[in-house]
PDB file of C-alpha atoms and ligand atoms in Angstrom:
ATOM      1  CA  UNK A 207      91.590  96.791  96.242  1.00 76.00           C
ATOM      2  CA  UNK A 208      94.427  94.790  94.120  1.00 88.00           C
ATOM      3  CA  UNK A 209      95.809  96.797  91.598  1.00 90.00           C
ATOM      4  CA  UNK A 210      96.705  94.830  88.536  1.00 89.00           C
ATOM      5  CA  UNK A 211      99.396  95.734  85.814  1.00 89.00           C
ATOM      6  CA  UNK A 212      96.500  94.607  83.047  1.00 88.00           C
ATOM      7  CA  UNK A 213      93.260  94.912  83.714  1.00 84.00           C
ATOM      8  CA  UNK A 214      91.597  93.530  80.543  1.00 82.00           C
ATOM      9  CA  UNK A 215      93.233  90.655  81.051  1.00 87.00           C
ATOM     10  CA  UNK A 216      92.976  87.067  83.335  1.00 86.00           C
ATOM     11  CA  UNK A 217      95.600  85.972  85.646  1.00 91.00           C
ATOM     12  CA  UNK A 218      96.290  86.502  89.206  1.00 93.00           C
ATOM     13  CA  UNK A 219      98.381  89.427  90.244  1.00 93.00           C
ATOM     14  CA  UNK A 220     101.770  87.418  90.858  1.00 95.00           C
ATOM     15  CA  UNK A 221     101.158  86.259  86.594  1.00 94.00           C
ATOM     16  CA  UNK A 222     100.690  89.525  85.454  1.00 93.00           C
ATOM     17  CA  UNK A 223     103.189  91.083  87.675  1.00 94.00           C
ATOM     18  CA  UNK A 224     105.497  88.529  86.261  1.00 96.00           C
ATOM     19  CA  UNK A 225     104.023  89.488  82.532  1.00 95.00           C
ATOM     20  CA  UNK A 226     104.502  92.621  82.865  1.00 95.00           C
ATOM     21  CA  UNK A 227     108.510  92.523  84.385  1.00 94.00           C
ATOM     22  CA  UNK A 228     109.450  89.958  81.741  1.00 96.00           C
ATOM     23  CA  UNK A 229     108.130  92.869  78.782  1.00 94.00           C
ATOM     24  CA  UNK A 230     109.755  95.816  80.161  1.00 94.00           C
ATOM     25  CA  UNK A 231     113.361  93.993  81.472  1.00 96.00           C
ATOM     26  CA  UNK A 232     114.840  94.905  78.727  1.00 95.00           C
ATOM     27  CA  UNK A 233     114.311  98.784  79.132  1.00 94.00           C
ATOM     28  CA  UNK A 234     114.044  98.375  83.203  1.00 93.00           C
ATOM     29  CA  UNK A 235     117.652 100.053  84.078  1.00 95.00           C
ATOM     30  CA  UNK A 236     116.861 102.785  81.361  1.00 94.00           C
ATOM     31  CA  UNK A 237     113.584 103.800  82.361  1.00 92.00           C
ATOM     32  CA  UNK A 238     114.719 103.554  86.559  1.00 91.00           C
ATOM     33  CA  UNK A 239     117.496 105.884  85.884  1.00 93.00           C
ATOM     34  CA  UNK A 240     116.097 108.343  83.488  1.00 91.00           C
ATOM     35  CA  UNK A 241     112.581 108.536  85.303  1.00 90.00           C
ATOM     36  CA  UNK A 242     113.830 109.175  88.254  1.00 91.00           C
ATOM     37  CA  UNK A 243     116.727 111.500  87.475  1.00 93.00           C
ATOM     38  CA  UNK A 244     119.067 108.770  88.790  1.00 95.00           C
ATOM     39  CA  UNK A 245     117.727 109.479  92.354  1.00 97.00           C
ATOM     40  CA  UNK A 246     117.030 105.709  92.858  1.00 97.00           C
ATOM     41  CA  UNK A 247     120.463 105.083  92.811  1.00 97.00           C
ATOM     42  CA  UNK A 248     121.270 106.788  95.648  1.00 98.00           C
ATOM     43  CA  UNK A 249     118.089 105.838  97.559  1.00 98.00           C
ATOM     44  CA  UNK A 250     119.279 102.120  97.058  1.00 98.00           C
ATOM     45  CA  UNK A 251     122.538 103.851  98.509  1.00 98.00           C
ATOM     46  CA  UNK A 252     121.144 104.789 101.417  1.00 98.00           C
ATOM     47  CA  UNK A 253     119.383 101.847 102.069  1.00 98.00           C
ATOM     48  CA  UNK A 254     122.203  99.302 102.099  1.00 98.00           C
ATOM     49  CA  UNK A 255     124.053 101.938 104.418  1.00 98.00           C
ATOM     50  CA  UNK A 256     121.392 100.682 107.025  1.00 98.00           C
ATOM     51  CA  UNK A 257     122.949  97.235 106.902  1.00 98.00           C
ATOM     52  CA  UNK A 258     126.942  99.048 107.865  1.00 98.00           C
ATOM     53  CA  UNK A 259     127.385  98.375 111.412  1.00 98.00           C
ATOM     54  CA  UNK A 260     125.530  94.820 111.387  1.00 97.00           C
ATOM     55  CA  UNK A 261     128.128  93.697 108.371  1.00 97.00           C
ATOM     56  CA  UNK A 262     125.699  90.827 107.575  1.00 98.00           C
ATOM     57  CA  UNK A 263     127.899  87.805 105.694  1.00 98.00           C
ATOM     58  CA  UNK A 264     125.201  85.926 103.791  1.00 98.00           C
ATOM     59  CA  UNK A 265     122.290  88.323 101.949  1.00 98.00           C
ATOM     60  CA  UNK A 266     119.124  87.800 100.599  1.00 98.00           C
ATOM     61  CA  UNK A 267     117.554  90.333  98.048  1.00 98.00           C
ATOM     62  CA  UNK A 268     113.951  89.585  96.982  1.00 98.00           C
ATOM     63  CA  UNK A 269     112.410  90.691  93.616  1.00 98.00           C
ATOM     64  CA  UNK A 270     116.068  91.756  93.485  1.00 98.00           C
ATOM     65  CA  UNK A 271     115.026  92.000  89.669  1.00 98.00           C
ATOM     66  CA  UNK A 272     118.026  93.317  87.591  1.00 98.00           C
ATOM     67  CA  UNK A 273     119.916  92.911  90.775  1.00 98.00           C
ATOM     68  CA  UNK A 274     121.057  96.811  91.581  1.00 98.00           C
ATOM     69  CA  UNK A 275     120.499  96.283  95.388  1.00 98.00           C
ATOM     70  CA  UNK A 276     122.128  93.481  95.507  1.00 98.00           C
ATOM     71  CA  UNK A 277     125.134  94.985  93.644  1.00 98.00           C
ATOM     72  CA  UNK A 278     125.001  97.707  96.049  1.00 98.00           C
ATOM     73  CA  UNK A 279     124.796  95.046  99.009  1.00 98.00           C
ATOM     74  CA  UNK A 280     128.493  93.990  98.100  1.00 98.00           C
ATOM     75  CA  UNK A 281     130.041  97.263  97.243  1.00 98.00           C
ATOM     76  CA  UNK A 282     129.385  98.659 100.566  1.00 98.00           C
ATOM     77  CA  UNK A 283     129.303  95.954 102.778  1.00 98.00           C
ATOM     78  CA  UNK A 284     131.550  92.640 100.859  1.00 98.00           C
ATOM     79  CA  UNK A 285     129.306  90.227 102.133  1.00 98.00           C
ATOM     80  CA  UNK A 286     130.489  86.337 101.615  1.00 98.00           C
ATOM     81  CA  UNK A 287     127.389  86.244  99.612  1.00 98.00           C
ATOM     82  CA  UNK A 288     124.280  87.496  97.985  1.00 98.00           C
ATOM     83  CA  UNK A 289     121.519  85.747  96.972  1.00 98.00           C
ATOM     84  CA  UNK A 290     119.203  87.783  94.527  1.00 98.00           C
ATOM     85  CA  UNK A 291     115.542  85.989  93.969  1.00 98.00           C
ATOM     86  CA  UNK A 292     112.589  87.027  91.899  1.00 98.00           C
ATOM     87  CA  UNK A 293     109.603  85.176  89.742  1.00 98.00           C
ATOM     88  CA  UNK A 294     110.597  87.084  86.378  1.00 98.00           C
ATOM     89  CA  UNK A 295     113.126  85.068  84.403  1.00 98.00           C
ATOM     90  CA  UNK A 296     113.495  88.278  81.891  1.00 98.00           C
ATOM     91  CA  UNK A 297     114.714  90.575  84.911  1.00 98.00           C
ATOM     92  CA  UNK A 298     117.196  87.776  86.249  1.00 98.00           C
ATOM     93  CA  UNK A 299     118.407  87.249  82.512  1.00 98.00           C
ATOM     94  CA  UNK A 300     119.267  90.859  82.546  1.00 98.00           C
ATOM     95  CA  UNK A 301     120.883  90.682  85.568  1.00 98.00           C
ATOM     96  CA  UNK A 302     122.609  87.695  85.010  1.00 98.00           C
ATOM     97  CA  UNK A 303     124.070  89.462  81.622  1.00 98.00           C
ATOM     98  CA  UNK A 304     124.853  92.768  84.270  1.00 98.00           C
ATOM     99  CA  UNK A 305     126.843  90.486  87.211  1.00 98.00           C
ATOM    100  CA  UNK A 306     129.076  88.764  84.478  1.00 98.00           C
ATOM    101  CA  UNK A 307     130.090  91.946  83.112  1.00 98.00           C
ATOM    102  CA  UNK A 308     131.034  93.083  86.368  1.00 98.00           C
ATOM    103  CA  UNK A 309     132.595  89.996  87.261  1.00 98.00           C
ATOM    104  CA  UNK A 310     130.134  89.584  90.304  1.00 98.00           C
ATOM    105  CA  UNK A 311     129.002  86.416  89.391  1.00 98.00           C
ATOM    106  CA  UNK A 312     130.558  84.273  91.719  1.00 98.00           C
ATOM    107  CA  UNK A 313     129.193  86.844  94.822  1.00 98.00           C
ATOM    108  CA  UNK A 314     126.230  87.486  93.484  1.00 98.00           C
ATOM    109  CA  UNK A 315     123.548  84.599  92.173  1.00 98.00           C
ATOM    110  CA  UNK A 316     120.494  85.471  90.848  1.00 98.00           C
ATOM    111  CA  UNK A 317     117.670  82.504  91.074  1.00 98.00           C
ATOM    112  CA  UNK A 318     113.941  82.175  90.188  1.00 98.00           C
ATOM    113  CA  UNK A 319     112.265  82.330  93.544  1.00 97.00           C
ATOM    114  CA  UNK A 320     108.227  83.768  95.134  1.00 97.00           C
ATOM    115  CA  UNK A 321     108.745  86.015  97.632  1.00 95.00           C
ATOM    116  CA  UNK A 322     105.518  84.057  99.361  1.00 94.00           C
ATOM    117  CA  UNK A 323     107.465  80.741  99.017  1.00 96.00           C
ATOM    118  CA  UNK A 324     111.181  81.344  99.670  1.00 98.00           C
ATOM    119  CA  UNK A 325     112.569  77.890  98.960  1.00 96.00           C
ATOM    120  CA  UNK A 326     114.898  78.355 101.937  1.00 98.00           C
ATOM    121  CA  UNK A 327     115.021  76.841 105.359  1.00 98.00           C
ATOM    122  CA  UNK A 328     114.250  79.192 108.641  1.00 98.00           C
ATOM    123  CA  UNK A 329     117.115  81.317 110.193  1.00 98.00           C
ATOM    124  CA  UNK A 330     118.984  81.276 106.872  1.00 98.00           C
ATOM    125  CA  UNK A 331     120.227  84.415 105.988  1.00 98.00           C
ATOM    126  CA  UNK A 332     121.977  87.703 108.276  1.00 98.00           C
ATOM    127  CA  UNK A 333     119.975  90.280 106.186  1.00 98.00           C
ATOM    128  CA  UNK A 334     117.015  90.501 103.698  1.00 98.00           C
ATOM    129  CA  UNK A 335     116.352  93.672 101.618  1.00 98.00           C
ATOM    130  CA  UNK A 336     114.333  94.319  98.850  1.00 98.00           C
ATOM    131  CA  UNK A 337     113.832  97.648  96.425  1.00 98.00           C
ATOM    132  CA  UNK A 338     110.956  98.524  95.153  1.00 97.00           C
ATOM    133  CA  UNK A 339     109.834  95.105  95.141  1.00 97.00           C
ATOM    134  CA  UNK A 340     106.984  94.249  97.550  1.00 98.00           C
ATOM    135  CA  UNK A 341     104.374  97.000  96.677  1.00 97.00           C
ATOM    136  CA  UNK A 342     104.378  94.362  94.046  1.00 96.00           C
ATOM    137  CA  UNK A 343     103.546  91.149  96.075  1.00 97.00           C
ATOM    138  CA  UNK A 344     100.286  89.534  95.507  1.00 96.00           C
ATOM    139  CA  UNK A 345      99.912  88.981  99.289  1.00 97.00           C
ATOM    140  CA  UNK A 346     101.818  91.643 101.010  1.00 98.00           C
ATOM    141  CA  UNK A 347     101.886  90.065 104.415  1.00 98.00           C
ATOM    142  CA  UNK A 348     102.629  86.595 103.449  1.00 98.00           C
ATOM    143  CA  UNK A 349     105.798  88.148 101.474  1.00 98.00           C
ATOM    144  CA  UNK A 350     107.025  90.106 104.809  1.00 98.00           C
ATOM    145  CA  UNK A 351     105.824  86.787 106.831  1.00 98.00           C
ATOM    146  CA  UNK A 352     108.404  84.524 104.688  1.00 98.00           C
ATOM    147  CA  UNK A 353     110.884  87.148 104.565  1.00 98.00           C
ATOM    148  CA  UNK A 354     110.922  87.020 108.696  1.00 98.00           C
ATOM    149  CA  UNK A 355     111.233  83.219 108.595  1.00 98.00           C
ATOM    150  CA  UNK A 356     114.506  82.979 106.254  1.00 98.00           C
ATOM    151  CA  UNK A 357     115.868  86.002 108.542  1.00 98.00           C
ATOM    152  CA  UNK A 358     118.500  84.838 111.396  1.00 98.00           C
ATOM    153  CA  UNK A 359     116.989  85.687 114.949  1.00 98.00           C
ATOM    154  CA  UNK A 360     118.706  89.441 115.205  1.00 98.00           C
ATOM    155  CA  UNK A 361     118.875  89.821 111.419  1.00 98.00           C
ATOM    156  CA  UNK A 362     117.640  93.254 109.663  1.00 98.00           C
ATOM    157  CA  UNK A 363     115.324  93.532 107.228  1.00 98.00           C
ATOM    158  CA  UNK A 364     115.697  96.372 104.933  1.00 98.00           C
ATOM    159  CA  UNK A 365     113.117  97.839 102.311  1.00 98.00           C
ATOM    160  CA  UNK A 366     113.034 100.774 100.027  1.00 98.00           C
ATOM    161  CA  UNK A 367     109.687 101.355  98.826  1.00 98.00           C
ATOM    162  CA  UNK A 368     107.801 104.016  96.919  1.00 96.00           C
ATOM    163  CA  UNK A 369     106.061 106.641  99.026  1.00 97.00           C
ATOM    164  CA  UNK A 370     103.440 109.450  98.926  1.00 93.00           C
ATOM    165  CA  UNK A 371     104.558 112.692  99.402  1.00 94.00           C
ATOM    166  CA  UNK A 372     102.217 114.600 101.587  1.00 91.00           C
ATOM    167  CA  UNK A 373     103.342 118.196 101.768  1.00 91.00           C
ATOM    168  CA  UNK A 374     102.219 120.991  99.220  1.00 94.00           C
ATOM    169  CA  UNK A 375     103.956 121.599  96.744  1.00 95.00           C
ATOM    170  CA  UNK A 376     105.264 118.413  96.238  1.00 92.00           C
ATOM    171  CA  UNK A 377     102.342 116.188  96.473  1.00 94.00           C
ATOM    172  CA  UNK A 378     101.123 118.386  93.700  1.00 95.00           C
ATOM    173  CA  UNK A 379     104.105 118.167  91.648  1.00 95.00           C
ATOM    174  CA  UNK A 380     104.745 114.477  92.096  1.00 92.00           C
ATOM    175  CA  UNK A 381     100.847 113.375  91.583  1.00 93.00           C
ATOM    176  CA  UNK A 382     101.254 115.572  88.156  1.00 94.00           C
ATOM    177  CA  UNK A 383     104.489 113.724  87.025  1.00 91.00           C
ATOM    178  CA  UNK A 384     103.467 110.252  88.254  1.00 91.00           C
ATOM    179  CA  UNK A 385      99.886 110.358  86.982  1.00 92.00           C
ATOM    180  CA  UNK A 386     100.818 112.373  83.424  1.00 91.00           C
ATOM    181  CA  UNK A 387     104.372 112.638  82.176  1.00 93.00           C
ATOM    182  CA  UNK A 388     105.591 108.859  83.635  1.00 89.00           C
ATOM    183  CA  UNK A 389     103.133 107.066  82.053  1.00 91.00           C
ATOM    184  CA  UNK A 390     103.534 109.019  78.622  1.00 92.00           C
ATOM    185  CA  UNK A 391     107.363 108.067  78.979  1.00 91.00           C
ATOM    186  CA  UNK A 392     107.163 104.746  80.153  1.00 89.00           C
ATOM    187  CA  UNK A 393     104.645 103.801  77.234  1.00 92.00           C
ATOM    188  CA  UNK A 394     106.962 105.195  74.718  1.00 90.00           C
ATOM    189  CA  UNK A 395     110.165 103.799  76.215  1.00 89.00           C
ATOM    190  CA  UNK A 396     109.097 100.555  77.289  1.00 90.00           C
ATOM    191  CA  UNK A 397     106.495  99.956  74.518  1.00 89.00           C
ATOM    192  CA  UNK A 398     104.463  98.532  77.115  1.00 88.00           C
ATOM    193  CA  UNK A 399     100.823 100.171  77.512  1.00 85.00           C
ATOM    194  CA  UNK A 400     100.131  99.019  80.900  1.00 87.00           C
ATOM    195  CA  UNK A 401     103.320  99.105  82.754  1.00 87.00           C
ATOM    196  CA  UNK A 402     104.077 102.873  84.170  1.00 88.00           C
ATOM    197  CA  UNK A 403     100.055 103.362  84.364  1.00 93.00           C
ATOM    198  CA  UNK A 404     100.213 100.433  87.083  1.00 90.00           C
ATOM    199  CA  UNK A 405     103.194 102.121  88.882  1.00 92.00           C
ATOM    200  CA  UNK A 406     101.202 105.000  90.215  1.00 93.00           C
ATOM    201  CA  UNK A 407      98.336 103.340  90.983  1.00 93.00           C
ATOM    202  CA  UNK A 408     100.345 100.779  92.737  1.00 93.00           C
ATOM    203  CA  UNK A 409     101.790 103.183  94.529  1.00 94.00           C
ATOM    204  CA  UNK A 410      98.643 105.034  95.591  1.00 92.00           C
ATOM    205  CA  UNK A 411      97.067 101.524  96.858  1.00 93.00           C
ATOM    206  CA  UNK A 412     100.391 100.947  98.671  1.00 96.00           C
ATOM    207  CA  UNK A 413     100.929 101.310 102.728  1.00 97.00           C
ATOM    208  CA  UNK A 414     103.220 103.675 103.664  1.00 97.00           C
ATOM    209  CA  UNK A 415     104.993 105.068 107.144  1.00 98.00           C
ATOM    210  CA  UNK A 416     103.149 104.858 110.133  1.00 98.00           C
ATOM    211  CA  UNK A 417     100.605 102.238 108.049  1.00 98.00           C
ATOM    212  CA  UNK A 418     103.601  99.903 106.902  1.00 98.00           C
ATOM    213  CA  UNK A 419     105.433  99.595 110.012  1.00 98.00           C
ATOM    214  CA  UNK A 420     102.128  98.511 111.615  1.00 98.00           C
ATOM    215  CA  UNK A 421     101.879  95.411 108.748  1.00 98.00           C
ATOM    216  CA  UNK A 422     105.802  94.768 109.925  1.00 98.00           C
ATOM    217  CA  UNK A 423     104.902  95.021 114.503  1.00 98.00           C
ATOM    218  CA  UNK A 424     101.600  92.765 113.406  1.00 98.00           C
ATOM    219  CA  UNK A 425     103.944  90.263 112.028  1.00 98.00           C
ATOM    220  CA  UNK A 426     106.233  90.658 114.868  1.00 98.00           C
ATOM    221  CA  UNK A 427     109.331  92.527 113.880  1.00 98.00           C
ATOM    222  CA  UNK A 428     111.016  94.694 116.857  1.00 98.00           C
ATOM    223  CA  UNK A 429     112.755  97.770 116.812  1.00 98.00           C
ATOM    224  CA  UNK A 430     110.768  99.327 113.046  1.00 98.00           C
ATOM    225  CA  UNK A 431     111.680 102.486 111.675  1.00 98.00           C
ATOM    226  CA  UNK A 432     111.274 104.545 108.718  1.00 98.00           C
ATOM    227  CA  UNK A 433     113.150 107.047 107.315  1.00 98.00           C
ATOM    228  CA  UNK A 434     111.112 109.129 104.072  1.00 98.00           C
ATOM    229  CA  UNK A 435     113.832 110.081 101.212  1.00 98.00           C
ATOM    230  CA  UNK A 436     113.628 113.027  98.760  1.00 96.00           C
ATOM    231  CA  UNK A 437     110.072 114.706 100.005  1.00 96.00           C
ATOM    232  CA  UNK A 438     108.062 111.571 100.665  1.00 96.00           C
ATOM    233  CA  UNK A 439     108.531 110.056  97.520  1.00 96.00           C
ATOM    234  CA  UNK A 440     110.451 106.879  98.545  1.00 97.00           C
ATOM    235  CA  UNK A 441     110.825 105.381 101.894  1.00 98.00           C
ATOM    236  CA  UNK A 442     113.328 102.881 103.545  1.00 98.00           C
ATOM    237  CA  UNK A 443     111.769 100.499 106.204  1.00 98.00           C
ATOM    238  CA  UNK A 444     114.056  98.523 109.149  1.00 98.00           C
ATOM    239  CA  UNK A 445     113.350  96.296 111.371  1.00 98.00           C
ATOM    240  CA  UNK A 446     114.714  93.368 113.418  1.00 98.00           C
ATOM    241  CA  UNK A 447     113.613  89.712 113.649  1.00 98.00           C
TER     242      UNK A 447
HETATM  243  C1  LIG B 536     110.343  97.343  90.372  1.00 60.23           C
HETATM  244  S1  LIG B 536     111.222  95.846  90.257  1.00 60.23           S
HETATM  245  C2  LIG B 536     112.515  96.094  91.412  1.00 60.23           C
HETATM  246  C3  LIG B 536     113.783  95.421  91.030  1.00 60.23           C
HETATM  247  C4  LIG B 536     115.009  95.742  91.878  1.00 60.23           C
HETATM  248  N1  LIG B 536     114.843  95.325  93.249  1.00 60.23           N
HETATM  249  C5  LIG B 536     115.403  97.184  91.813  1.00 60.23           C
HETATM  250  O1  LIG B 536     115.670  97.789  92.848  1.00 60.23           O
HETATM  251  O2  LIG B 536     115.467  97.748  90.708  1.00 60.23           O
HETATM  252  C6  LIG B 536     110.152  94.759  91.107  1.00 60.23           C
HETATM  253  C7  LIG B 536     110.527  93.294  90.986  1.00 60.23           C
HETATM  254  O3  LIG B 536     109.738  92.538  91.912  1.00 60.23           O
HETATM  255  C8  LIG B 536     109.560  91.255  91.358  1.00 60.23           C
HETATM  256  N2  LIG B 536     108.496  90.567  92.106  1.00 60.23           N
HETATM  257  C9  LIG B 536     107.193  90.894  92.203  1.00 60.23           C
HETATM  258  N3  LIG B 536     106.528  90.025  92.965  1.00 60.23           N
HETATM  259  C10 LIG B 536     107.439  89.115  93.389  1.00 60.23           C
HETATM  260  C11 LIG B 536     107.352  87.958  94.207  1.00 60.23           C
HETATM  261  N4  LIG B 536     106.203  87.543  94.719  1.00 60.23           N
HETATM  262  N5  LIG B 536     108.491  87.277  94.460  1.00 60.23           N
HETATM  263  C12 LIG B 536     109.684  87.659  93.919  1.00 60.23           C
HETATM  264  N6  LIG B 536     109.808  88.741  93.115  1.00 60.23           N
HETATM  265  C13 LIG B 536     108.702  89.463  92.850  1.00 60.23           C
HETATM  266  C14 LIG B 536     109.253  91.579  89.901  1.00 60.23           C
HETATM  267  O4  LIG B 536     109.360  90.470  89.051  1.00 60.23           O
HETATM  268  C15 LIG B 536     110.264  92.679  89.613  1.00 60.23           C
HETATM  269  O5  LIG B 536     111.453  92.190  89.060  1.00 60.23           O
END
């Protein structure tokens, strides 16, 4: 079943997901750090560390949104480059705002760009990562498919993705504050009605573990892992092209 951001309304999923991005960008970072006790930024943390010992030169960070991965991507590892992609012009405006103030700008270039299309040629890149980004895809295999293309034979693939926790008390806990207080605070914050409804339900539609690293052998990645952060919530996927 595709879960949509708006149901009352037309448009495939890739419009609305693009819809509903551009009305919450300006609240994004806010609502990321607050709703999550600023646990994602050490998730996103933890997922660049995966990239250390291959010290890839040229990155590519899809739905790289406000661009906090790929910021992370050159703290830790000073790649030559990172290129951040996405198909919401109001989260690259934001993060196009966030590298200049950080004087990044020149490292760190943040284009429109479909995860299904990537307007780059085969073998490009040493890495590809993405946070949070793909549960979002309107065609999660074609996404991971392109992905492996623009990857250099040998190159990683990292992605941090929400979870399901699975173990009582937690999944208990985390169903209650995902399904009940989110939304509430999203709605408030974000002043969009639709937006932190469609993140749990995403999230309950989404592949996780064992399931996801099947989608990533099927489409012939070697060498998958995954490693489950704080209680099953979040999880960080590798694998090598
Ligand atoms: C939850 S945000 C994550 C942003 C960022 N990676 C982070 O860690 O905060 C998801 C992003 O995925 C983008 N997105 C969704 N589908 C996409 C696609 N097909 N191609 C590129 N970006 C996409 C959205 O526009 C949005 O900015």
């Amino acid at each position: 079943m595709t879960v949509l951001p708006y149901k009352d309304k037309d448009g495939s999923k890739k419009e609305q997901v693009a819809e509903m991005f551009n009305s919450i960008s300006k609240r994004y970072d806010f609502l990321n750090h607050f709703l999550s006790m600023g646990i994602d930024i050490l998730w996103r943390k933890k997922a660049i560390r995966q990239l250390k010992a291959a010290q890839p030169k040229l990155i590519l960070d899809v739905a790289t949104g406000t661009g906090d991965l790929a910021i992370e991507a050159l703290n830790q590892l000073a790649p030559d480059k990172v290129i951040g992609v996405d198909i919401s012009e109001g989260m690259l405006e934001m993060g196009r705002e966030k590298m200049k103030r950080l004087g990044v700008d020149d490292k760190i270039e943040m284009s429109m760009g479909d995860s299904e299309q990537l307007l780059f040629e085969d073998n490009k890149f040493d890495a590809v990562v993405a946070a949070f980004g793909v549960r979002n895809f309107q065609d999660l295999e074609k996404g991971l498919a392109d992905m492996r293309r623009v990857l250099k034979d040998g190159g990683k693939i990292v992605i941090l993705e929400f979870s399901t926790p699975t173990a009582f008390p937690m999944k208990q806990l985390y169903s209650f504050y995902s399904n009940a207080i989110l939304p509430m605070i999203g709605k408030v914050v974000s002043k969009d009605n639709s937006a932190y409804t469609y993140l749990p339900e995403s999230v309950q539609e989404f592949p996780y573990g064992e399931e996801f690293l099947g989608v990533l052998d099927k489409l012939g990645f070697k060498e998958t892992t995954c490693i489950p952060l704080t209680f099953g919530i979040s999880s960080i996927y590798t694998a090598i092209k």
